[in-house]
Every structure is written in C-alpha cells, then in structure tokens.
mmCIF file of C-alpha atoms in Angstrom:
data_model
loop_
_atom_site.group_PDB
_atom_site.id
_atom_site.type_symbol
_atom_site.label_atom_id
_atom_site.label_comp_id
_atom_site.label_asym_id
_atom_site.label_seq_id
_atom_site.Cartn_x
_atom_site.Cartn_y
_atom_site.Cartn_z
ATOM 1 C CA UNK A 37 -20.555 51.668 10.169
ATOM 2 C CA UNK A 38 -18.847 48.286 10.415
ATOM 3 C CA UNK A 39 -16.630 47.423 13.358
ATOM 4 C CA UNK A 40 -12.934 47.286 12.464
ATOM 5 C CA UNK A 41 -11.102 43.982 12.385
ATOM 6 C CA UNK A 42 -9.699 42.983 15.775
ATOM 7 C CA UNK A 43 -6.284 44.345 16.650
ATOM 8 C CA UNK A 44 -5.879 42.259 19.820
ATOM 9 C CA UNK A 45 -2.266 41.177 20.289
ATOM 10 C CA UNK A 46 -1.661 37.529 19.384
ATOM 11 C CA UNK A 47 1.270 35.423 20.536
ATOM 12 C CA UNK A 48 3.773 35.147 17.706
ATOM 13 C CA UNK A 49 4.602 31.459 17.265
ATOM 14 C CA UNK A 50 6.141 31.652 13.797
ATOM 15 C CA UNK A 51 8.909 33.920 12.586
ATOM 16 C CA UNK A 52 7.151 35.205 9.475
ATOM 17 C CA UNK A 53 10.142 37.122 8.009
ATOM 18 C CA UNK A 54 12.220 33.940 8.334
ATOM 19 C CA UNK A 55 9.508 31.894 6.660
ATOM 20 C CA UNK A 56 9.360 34.426 3.814
ATOM 21 C CA UNK A 57 13.108 34.027 3.294
ATOM 22 C CA UNK A 58 12.844 30.237 3.381
ATOM 23 C CA UNK A 59 10.084 30.179 0.776
ATOM 24 C CA UNK A 60 11.813 32.724 -1.437
ATOM 25 C CA UNK A 61 15.069 30.751 -1.348
ATOM 26 C CA UNK A 62 13.224 27.503 -2.102
ATOM 27 C CA UNK A 63 11.496 29.074 -5.117
ATOM 28 C CA UNK A 64 14.867 30.198 -6.500
ATOM 29 C CA UNK A 65 16.554 26.799 -6.366
ATOM 30 C CA UNK A 66 17.593 25.595 -9.859
ATOM 31 C CA UNK A 67 15.663 22.338 -9.312
ATOM 32 C CA UNK A 68 12.783 23.791 -7.250
ATOM 33 C CA UNK A 69 10.207 21.775 -9.217
ATOM 34 C CA UNK A 70 11.806 18.559 -7.917
ATOM 35 C CA UNK A 71 10.594 19.444 -4.419
ATOM 36 C CA UNK A 72 7.031 20.484 -5.324
ATOM 37 C CA UNK A 73 5.461 17.012 -5.290
ATOM 38 C CA UNK A 74 3.657 17.550 -1.971
ATOM 39 C CA UNK A 75 2.156 20.910 -2.979
ATOM 40 C CA UNK A 76 1.266 19.422 -6.372
ATOM 41 C CA UNK A 77 -0.649 16.579 -4.745
ATOM 42 C CA UNK A 78 -2.382 18.855 -2.249
ATOM 43 C CA UNK A 79 -3.358 21.268 -5.045
ATOM 44 C CA UNK A 80 -4.819 18.395 -7.088
ATOM 45 C CA UNK A 81 -6.928 17.246 -4.150
ATOM 46 C CA UNK A 82 -8.052 20.824 -3.458
ATOM 47 C CA UNK A 83 -9.113 21.198 -7.105
ATOM 48 C CA UNK A 84 -11.065 17.915 -6.889
ATOM 49 C CA UNK A 85 -13.119 19.452 -4.094
ATOM 50 C CA UNK A 86 -13.517 22.693 -6.016
ATOM 51 C CA UNK A 87 -14.904 20.802 -9.004
ATOM 52 C CA UNK A 88 -17.563 19.244 -6.763
ATOM 53 C CA UNK A 89 -19.125 22.700 -6.307
ATOM 54 C CA UNK A 90 -21.746 23.202 -9.028
ATOM 55 C CA UNK A 91 -21.161 26.890 -9.778
ATOM 56 C CA UNK A 92 -18.458 29.020 -11.414
ATOM 57 C CA UNK A 93 -16.133 31.428 -9.592
ATOM 58 C CA UNK A 94 -15.125 34.086 -12.156
ATOM 59 C CA UNK A 95 -12.788 36.113 -9.891
ATOM 60 C CA UNK A 96 -10.574 34.266 -7.423
ATOM 61 C CA UNK A 97 -7.885 35.144 -4.878
ATOM 62 C CA UNK A 98 -5.102 32.747 -3.909
ATOM 63 C CA UNK A 99 -3.237 33.181 -0.628
ATOM 64 C CA UNK A 100 0.297 31.789 -0.545
ATOM 65 C CA UNK A 101 0.742 30.991 -4.227
ATOM 66 C CA UNK A 102 4.438 30.046 -3.881
ATOM 67 C CA UNK A 103 5.492 29.131 -7.457
ATOM 68 C CA UNK A 104 1.969 29.220 -8.910
ATOM 69 C CA UNK A 105 1.024 25.529 -8.875
ATOM 70 C CA UNK A 106 -2.711 26.166 -8.405
ATOM 71 C CA UNK A 107 -2.833 28.706 -11.229
ATOM 72 C CA UNK A 108 -1.083 26.335 -13.631
ATOM 73 C CA UNK A 109 -3.388 23.457 -12.780
ATOM 74 C CA UNK A 110 -6.666 25.338 -13.211
ATOM 75 C CA UNK A 111 -5.373 26.745 -16.524
ATOM 76 C CA UNK A 112 -4.774 23.240 -17.848
ATOM 77 C CA UNK A 113 -8.442 22.230 -17.595
ATOM 78 C CA UNK A 114 -11.792 23.566 -18.780
ATOM 79 C CA UNK A 115 -14.698 24.902 -16.797
ATOM 80 C CA UNK A 116 -17.441 22.332 -16.303
ATOM 81 C CA UNK A 117 -19.914 24.985 -15.142
ATOM 82 C CA UNK A 118 -19.810 28.176 -17.185
ATOM 83 C CA UNK A 119 -18.030 27.186 -20.408
ATOM 84 C CA UNK A 120 -15.483 29.968 -19.899
ATOM 85 C CA UNK A 121 -12.304 30.196 -17.868
ATOM 86 C CA UNK A 122 -10.393 27.320 -16.337
ATOM 87 C CA UNK A 123 -11.310 24.709 -13.770
ATOM 88 C CA UNK A 124 -13.943 26.012 -11.354
ATOM 89 C CA UNK A 125 -15.058 28.577 -13.914
ATOM 90 C CA UNK A 126 -12.183 30.819 -12.797
ATOM 91 C CA UNK A 127 -11.566 33.578 -15.347
ATOM 92 C CA UNK A 128 -9.326 35.828 -13.237
ATOM 93 C CA UNK A 129 -6.920 34.724 -10.514
ATOM 94 C CA UNK A 130 -4.983 37.067 -8.234
ATOM 95 C CA UNK A 131 -1.977 35.158 -6.909
ATOM 96 C CA UNK A 132 -0.499 36.514 -3.690
ATOM 97 C CA UNK A 133 2.508 35.525 -1.621
ATOM 98 C CA UNK A 134 4.423 37.230 1.166
ATOM 99 C CA UNK A 135 7.810 36.800 -0.549
ATOM 100 C CA UNK A 136 7.797 35.417 -4.083
ATOM 101 C CA UNK A 137 6.559 38.435 -6.033
ATOM 102 C CA UNK A 138 8.986 41.049 -4.731
ATOM 103 C CA UNK A 139 9.159 43.436 -1.746
ATOM 104 C CA UNK A 140 5.965 44.320 0.078
ATOM 105 C CA UNK A 141 4.797 47.836 0.812
ATOM 106 C CA UNK A 142 3.797 47.721 4.460
ATOM 107 C CA UNK A 143 0.219 48.868 4.916
ATOM 108 C CA UNK A 144 -0.300 49.650 1.224
ATOM 109 C CA UNK A 145 -3.971 49.570 0.239
ATOM 110 C CA UNK A 146 -5.284 48.089 -3.019
ATOM 111 C CA UNK A 147 -8.207 50.262 -4.061
ATOM 112 C CA UNK A 148 -9.071 48.637 -7.389
ATOM 113 C CA UNK A 149 -8.382 44.948 -7.958
ATOM 114 C CA UNK A 150 -9.404 45.232 -11.618
ATOM 115 C CA UNK A 151 -6.412 47.487 -12.203
ATOM 116 C CA UNK A 152 -4.132 44.616 -11.122
ATOM 117 C CA UNK A 153 -5.404 42.539 -14.032
ATOM 118 C CA UNK A 154 -4.425 45.167 -16.613
ATOM 119 C CA UNK A 155 -1.134 43.338 -17.174
ATOM 120 C CA UNK A 156 -2.387 39.853 -16.338
ATOM 121 C CA UNK A 157 -0.997 36.896 -18.259
ATOM 122 C CA UNK A 158 -2.745 33.797 -19.585
ATOM 123 C CA UNK A 159 -5.392 33.005 -22.169
ATOM 124 C CA UNK A 160 -7.929 30.787 -20.445
ATOM 125 C CA UNK A 161 -7.299 32.267 -16.976
ATOM 126 C CA UNK A 162 -5.966 35.803 -16.538
ATOM 127 C CA UNK A 163 -3.396 35.633 -13.733
ATOM 128 C CA UNK A 164 -2.049 38.655 -11.852
ATOM 129 C CA UNK A 165 0.433 38.649 -8.956
ATOM 130 C CA UNK A 166 0.699 40.680 -5.759
ATOM 131 C CA UNK A 167 2.992 40.570 -2.725
ATOM 132 C CA UNK A 168 0.648 40.267 0.256
ATOM 133 C CA UNK A 169 0.904 39.076 3.851
ATOM 134 C CA UNK A 170 -2.055 36.856 4.771
ATOM 135 C CA UNK A 171 -2.048 38.345 8.259
ATOM 136 C CA UNK A 172 -2.382 41.926 6.975
ATOM 137 C CA UNK A 173 -4.533 41.922 3.854
ATOM 138 C CA UNK A 174 -5.337 45.259 2.250
ATOM 139 C CA UNK A 175 -7.952 44.311 -0.343
ATOM 140 C CA UNK A 176 -11.421 45.833 -0.924
ATOM 141 C CA UNK A 177 -14.533 44.322 0.606
ATOM 142 C CA UNK A 178 -16.871 42.076 -1.438
ATOM 143 C CA UNK A 179 -14.382 41.601 -4.282
ATOM 144 C CA UNK A 180 -13.826 37.878 -4.882
ATOM 145 C CA UNK A 181 -16.130 34.979 -5.707
ATOM 146 C CA UNK A 182 -13.574 32.524 -4.344
ATOM 147 C CA UNK A 183 -10.583 32.545 -1.987
ATOM 148 C CA UNK A 184 -8.230 29.555 -2.096
ATOM 149 C CA UNK A 185 -5.083 28.674 -0.187
ATOM 150 C CA UNK A 186 -2.921 25.612 -0.706
ATOM 151 C CA UNK A 187 -0.412 24.376 1.904
ATOM 152 C CA UNK A 188 0.078 27.806 3.417
ATOM 153 C CA UNK A 189 -2.130 28.641 6.407
ATOM 154 C CA UNK A 190 -0.169 26.428 8.831
ATOM 155 C CA UNK A 191 2.456 29.221 8.948
ATOM 156 C CA UNK A 192 -0.040 31.947 9.934
ATOM 157 C CA UNK A 193 0.152 33.220 13.526
ATOM 158 C CA UNK A 194 -3.319 34.756 13.723
ATOM 159 C CA UNK A 195 -5.675 32.410 11.854
ATOM 160 C CA UNK A 196 -8.858 33.957 13.355
ATOM 161 C CA UNK A 197 -7.844 37.359 11.967
ATOM 162 C CA UNK A 198 -6.968 35.852 8.585
ATOM 163 C CA UNK A 199 -10.327 34.069 8.422
ATOM 164 C CA UNK A 200 -12.132 37.344 9.177
ATOM 165 C CA UNK A 201 -10.159 39.099 6.450
ATOM 166 C CA UNK A 202 -11.081 36.340 4.009
ATOM 167 C CA UNK A 203 -14.729 36.925 4.914
ATOM 168 C CA UNK A 204 -14.168 40.633 4.293
ATOM 169 C CA UNK A 205 -12.874 40.251 0.722
ATOM 170 C CA UNK A 206 -15.376 37.564 -0.342
ATOM 171 C CA UNK A 207 -18.587 38.522 -2.086
ATOM 172 C CA UNK A 208 -21.808 37.387 -0.375
ATOM 173 C CA UNK A 209 -22.201 33.637 -0.968
ATOM 174 C CA UNK A 210 -18.545 33.476 -1.997
ATOM 175 C CA UNK A 211 -16.540 30.355 -1.152
ATOM 176 C CA UNK A 212 -13.337 29.750 0.799
ATOM 177 C CA UNK A 213 -11.533 26.508 -0.104
ATOM 178 C CA UNK A 214 -8.165 25.649 1.410
ATOM 179 C CA UNK A 215 -5.670 23.028 2.492
ATOM 180 C CA UNK A 216 -3.143 23.210 5.299
ATOM 181 C CA UNK A 217 -0.875 20.749 7.084
ATOM 182 C CA UNK A 218 -2.253 19.425 10.360
ATOM 183 C CA UNK A 219 -0.976 18.321 13.743
ATOM 184 C CA UNK A 220 -0.016 14.731 12.810
ATOM 185 C CA UNK A 221 2.395 15.995 10.141
ATOM 186 C CA UNK A 222 5.938 14.625 10.565
ATOM 187 C CA UNK A 223 4.921 12.701 13.670
ATOM 188 C CA UNK A 224 7.728 10.190 13.079
ATOM 189 C CA UNK A 225 10.320 12.971 12.888
ATOM 190 C CA UNK A 226 9.013 14.640 16.038
ATOM 191 C CA UNK A 227 9.107 11.379 18.002
ATOM 192 C CA UNK A 228 12.594 10.478 16.805
ATOM 193 C CA UNK A 229 14.031 13.855 17.824
ATOM 194 C CA UNK A 230 12.188 13.687 21.146
ATOM 195 C CA UNK A 231 13.884 10.391 22.004
ATOM 196 C CA UNK A 232 17.268 11.530 20.638
ATOM 197 C CA UNK A 233 17.174 14.713 22.753
ATOM 198 C CA UNK A 234 16.376 12.719 25.884
ATOM 199 C CA UNK A 235 19.162 10.260 25.164
ATOM 200 C CA UNK A 236 21.899 12.779 24.303
ATOM 201 C CA UNK A 237 20.868 15.914 26.223
ATOM 202 C CA UNK A 238 18.554 14.750 28.974
ATOM 203 C CA UNK A 239 15.807 17.107 27.798
ATOM 204 C CA UNK A 240 13.738 18.000 24.761
ATOM 205 C CA UNK A 241 13.802 20.703 22.113
ATOM 206 C CA UNK A 242 11.488 21.826 19.334
ATOM 207 C CA UNK A 243 12.540 20.522 15.917
ATOM 208 C CA UNK A 244 9.242 20.742 14.019
ATOM 209 C CA UNK A 245 6.784 23.622 14.116
ATOM 210 C CA UNK A 246 3.474 23.182 15.985
ATOM 211 C CA UNK A 247 0.407 22.751 13.810
ATOM 212 C CA UNK A 248 -3.356 22.931 14.310
ATOM 213 C CA UNK A 249 -5.777 20.035 14.679
ATOM 214 C CA UNK A 250 -8.777 19.564 12.404
ATOM 215 C CA UNK A 251 -11.086 20.224 15.370
ATOM 216 C CA UNK A 252 -9.313 23.554 15.960
ATOM 217 C CA UNK A 253 -9.826 24.576 12.319
ATOM 218 C CA UNK A 254 -13.532 23.663 12.434
ATOM 219 C CA UNK A 255 -14.021 25.729 15.595
ATOM 220 C CA UNK A 256 -12.161 28.702 14.099
ATOM 221 C CA UNK A 257 -14.269 28.609 10.934
ATOM 222 C CA UNK A 258 -17.447 28.645 12.995
ATOM 223 C CA UNK A 259 -16.111 31.487 15.126
ATOM 224 C CA UNK A 260 -15.327 33.445 11.954
ATOM 225 C CA UNK A 261 -19.009 33.059 10.943
ATOM 226 C CA UNK A 262 -18.469 30.948 7.825
ATOM 227 C CA UNK A 263 -21.706 29.365 6.651
ATOM 228 C CA UNK A 264 -21.918 25.611 6.007
ATOM 229 C CA UNK A 265 -18.305 24.931 7.107
ATOM 230 C CA UNK A 266 -16.866 21.572 6.114
ATOM 231 C CA UNK A 267 -13.550 20.205 7.395
ATOM 232 C CA UNK A 268 -12.044 16.822 6.563
ATOM 233 C CA UNK A 269 -8.644 15.202 6.937
ATOM 234 C CA UNK A 270 -6.456 13.023 4.747
ATOM 235 C CA UNK A 271 -2.883 11.765 5.031
ATOM 236 C CA UNK A 272 -0.105 11.567 2.484
ATOM 237 C CA UNK A 273 2.831 9.297 3.271
ATOM 238 C CA UNK A 274 6.122 9.739 1.427
ATOM 239 C CA UNK A 275 9.180 7.499 1.614
ATOM 240 C CA UNK A 276 12.749 8.841 1.956
ATOM 241 C CA UNK A 277 16.162 7.136 2.072
ATOM 242 C CA UNK A 278 16.883 8.522 5.548
ATOM 243 C CA UNK A 279 16.248 11.413 7.934
ATOM 244 C CA UNK A 280 18.834 13.616 6.242
ATOM 245 C CA UNK A 281 17.140 13.236 2.864
ATOM 246 C CA UNK A 282 13.783 14.121 4.465
ATOM 247 C CA UNK A 283 15.229 17.300 5.956
ATOM 248 C CA UNK A 284 16.804 18.226 2.621
ATOM 249 C CA UNK A 285 13.385 17.929 0.965
ATOM 250 C CA UNK A 286 11.696 20.010 3.670
ATOM 251 C CA UNK A 287 14.321 22.689 3.008
ATOM 252 C CA UNK A 288 13.697 22.479 -0.742
ATOM 253 C CA UNK A 289 9.953 22.844 -0.170
ATOM 254 C CA UNK A 290 10.446 25.915 2.022
ATOM 255 C CA UNK A 291 8.856 23.940 4.866
ATOM 256 C CA UNK A 292 11.718 23.970 7.379
ATOM 257 C CA UNK A 293 10.826 24.940 10.941
ATOM 258 C CA UNK A 294 10.265 28.671 11.450
ATOM 259 C CA UNK A 295 8.980 28.823 15.013
ATOM 260 C CA UNK A 296 10.642 31.225 17.425
ATOM 261 C CA UNK A 297 11.223 28.390 19.915
ATOM 262 C CA UNK A 298 12.931 26.031 17.453
ATOM 263 C CA UNK A 299 16.185 24.375 18.508
ATOM 264 C CA UNK A 300 19.050 26.234 16.829
ATOM 265 C CA UNK A 301 22.025 24.079 17.877
ATOM 266 C CA UNK A 302 20.994 20.484 17.414
ATOM 267 C CA UNK A 303 24.462 18.944 17.305
ATOM 268 C CA UNK A 304 25.867 16.091 15.252
ATOM 269 C CA UNK A 305 25.362 13.509 18.013
ATOM 270 C CA UNK A 306 21.659 14.313 18.322
ATOM 271 C CA UNK A 307 21.185 14.274 14.555
ATOM 272 C CA UNK A 308 22.855 10.874 14.214
ATOM 273 C CA UNK A 309 20.852 9.497 17.132
ATOM 274 C CA UNK A 310 17.576 10.791 15.668
ATOM 275 C CA UNK A 311 18.400 9.238 12.281
ATOM 276 C CA UNK A 312 19.152 5.877 13.902
ATOM 277 C CA UNK A 313 15.991 5.980 16.040
ATOM 278 C CA UNK A 314 13.861 6.941 13.016
ATOM 279 C CA UNK A 315 15.239 3.985 11.052
ATOM 280 C CA UNK A 316 14.815 1.579 13.948
ATOM 281 C CA UNK A 317 11.258 2.553 14.878
ATOM 282 C CA UNK A 318 9.764 3.378 11.492
ATOM 283 C CA UNK A 319 12.085 1.911 8.851
ATOM 284 C CA UNK A 320 10.379 -0.036 6.063
ATOM 285 C CA UNK A 321 11.435 -3.368 4.571
ATOM 286 C CA UNK A 322 13.044 -1.670 1.567
ATOM 287 C CA UNK A 323 15.314 0.400 3.843
ATOM 288 C CA UNK A 324 13.430 3.693 3.437
ATOM 289 C CA UNK A 325 11.658 5.676 6.150
ATOM 290 C CA UNK A 326 8.075 7.011 5.913
ATOM 291 C CA UNK A 327 7.084 10.616 6.591
ATOM 292 C CA UNK A 328 3.441 11.393 7.295
ATOM 293 C CA UNK A 329 1.832 14.628 6.117
ATOM 294 C CA UNK A 330 -1.647 15.230 7.529
ATOM 295 C CA UNK A 331 -3.696 17.429 5.210
ATOM 296 C CA UNK A 332 -6.679 19.417 6.518
ATOM 297 C CA UNK A 333 -9.229 20.464 3.879
ATOM 298 C CA UNK A 334 -11.738 23.202 4.595
ATOM 299 C CA UNK A 335 -14.673 24.745 2.752
ATOM 300 C CA UNK A 336 -16.775 27.633 4.017
ATOM 301 C CA UNK A 337 -19.084 30.285 2.592
ATOM 302 C CA UNK A 338 -19.663 33.942 3.285
ATOM 303 C CA UNK A 339 -23.202 34.258 4.678
ATOM 304 C CA UNK A 340 -25.973 35.236 2.271
ATOM 305 C CA UNK A 341 -29.763 35.231 2.451
ATOM 306 C CA UNK A 342 -29.960 32.752 -0.435
ATOM 307 C CA UNK A 343 -28.175 30.002 1.507
ATOM 308 C CA UNK A 344 -30.123 27.119 3.098
ATOM 309 C CA UNK A 345 -30.714 27.500 6.810
ATOM 310 C CA UNK A 346 -31.755 25.138 9.565
ATOM 311 C CA UNK A 347 -35.428 25.286 10.482
ATOM 312 C CA UNK A 348 -36.501 26.722 13.807
ATOM 313 C CA UNK A 349 -36.453 24.134 16.572
ATOM 314 C CA UNK A 350 -39.912 22.664 17.107
ATOM 315 C CA UNK A 351 -41.189 23.629 13.652
ATOM 316 C CA UNK A 352 -41.298 20.062 12.297
ATOM 317 C CA UNK A 353 -44.751 18.947 11.143
ATOM 318 C CA UNK A 354 -44.071 15.223 11.405
ATOM 319 C CA UNK A 355 -42.911 13.383 14.510
ATOM 320 C CA UNK A 356 -39.980 10.994 14.205
ATOM 321 C CA UNK A 357 -42.237 8.416 15.864
ATOM 322 C CA UNK A 358 -44.488 8.520 12.788
ATOM 323 C CA UNK A 359 -41.791 7.983 10.159
ATOM 324 C CA UNK A 360 -42.844 4.354 9.730
ATOM 325 C CA UNK A 361 -46.328 5.551 8.686
ATOM 326 C CA UNK A 362 -45.026 7.673 5.799
ATOM 327 C CA UNK A 363 -45.469 6.267 2.322
#
C-alpha cells in the first residue's frame, strides 16, 4: 500500500481564488489575444525543448492551460517522432485550468480519463478540457506520458505537493516539461516601488508577488524524486511606454499580484513617484521602459528501470591518471 500524499499545512502566500478570478477575467476580455505575447513566447520555447526529446508522448496533461495556447501550437505542427498526432507526438491533450473551463467540483475524482476524450475536439490532436486545481489534483495514477505547464506554477502555494502529484499521474518514464516565471521577474518594477514607498511613506510594501529562484526549483525537483532533472533560465525583456502601460498589460495577462500581503492602497502619489523613478533609472533612449521576465524551464522524468543510472562509486576500470594512455 502506497503512502498518501503529504497533507502537512503549507503557508498560503497566494490568494488562489483571487488569482482564478483574475485569470478568468483576463480570458474574457474582448482583446485578450493582444495580451498573450508573453505566454505565446514562453510556449514556443517550451515546445522547442519538447521537440528535442526523441520520443512521442501520445497522451498529455497540461496544467494551467489559460486560453489554450499550448494546444493550438502543437496542433499546428506535425510529429517528428511517431508520424501521428501533433508536435511531440501528442495525440490526446487534456487541458486543465482552475478557472477557465467552468466551476470546479471540490474533491471530485476522475476515474477514467479516456471518458473525458469522448467529446474531445480537434483532428490532429484530440483536446479535452477539465477544471482542475494544480494543488488538489484528482487524476488516476500512471495515466499520462507527458505533463506540461506553461507560465503557471509561479502561482502555486505548495509546489512540492504539486510535483508529487505530477509524479503520481505520470506513467513510468513519463516526462514533465514546464516553464514558470522566476525571481528576477519585474525587478525594475519592484525596485521602483521600493524607492517610491520609502520616499512617500517612509516604509515599503509588496507590489509584486514573490517568485522562486532556479536553484529552488532544482532542489524541489530532486526532492520530488524526478529522474534526470534539468533546470535552465532565460530572460525576456519587453518595452512599454510607461509604468501604467506595463501594469495594464499585467492585468490583461491575468498576472497582477495575488499575494495575501500585497499593498491594497498604493495611492496616487506613490504611483506617480514609482513611474518617475522607473523612467529615470531604467528609461531607454526611445522613451520606453524595459520590463524583465525571468523564465525558468524544467524537465524531469518519472523514475523507471530503463533509465540510465550513475555507476557505483569506485566501479571505474580506468584511472583518470591513465586517460592520456588511451588510444
């Protein structure tokens, strides 16, 4: 009998119901596609890494699908591995989100994932949708060849639990491929508000949600027992006319702050001061301001006997001192 997933209480940093409302509202904007450029770029880079893996993934699960960018992109290309399905050899994709696909049944269990694909849409890739909270998954064990998540996990309170649940639903030797925003994201905005708060209020407040470092993610993947974990970091820099335009775009993306400790009453004076500081410290020659988005990429595998393993220490048959003698 397997031990149940940990139920240890975890400090709640993010207001998940608020984040669900933010993302739902963003997805319902008439011009929502105008604000999807960051997710589009992150999804493209995630798919590039997926295509580097030389095997197909017939049944895939996506956590935090938002408006379905990943599903659309893999449906536009062809499988380079199996000849069937879309990019990555994906033939079936279960898109999940905690808000976009309707109300969630708390604690509801999904007994048969195949039944969800009965009304799936798409020709090359059959896509089904399910409302699901990444922190409380209710999917059967050993079900998916691949789990992906694009620009979503940075809003999860209990990442160790989510990683363990991902392990649970993956088949042996199944892959987990994801992107999330990292700690250097919006560093210019954070610094500008920090200085504006000190100038106008004599203290500091929280205006951007805290995010994990790449080293934290690597440690959490190892703790969750992923095999062959790989974590790397990239940055995307986007220019905006001013601070107010940047905040409008964050709102349109559904990426506004959702931490419990966020500052609720910023005040016009502080906002104007932050905008002026941002322009003064970071303004570019063309009058725009840059915003940095740090992207953390991660790949891990569910353990399986077929995977390569490190040799036992001391089992080498050739000394490093003799490498120069090898032909």
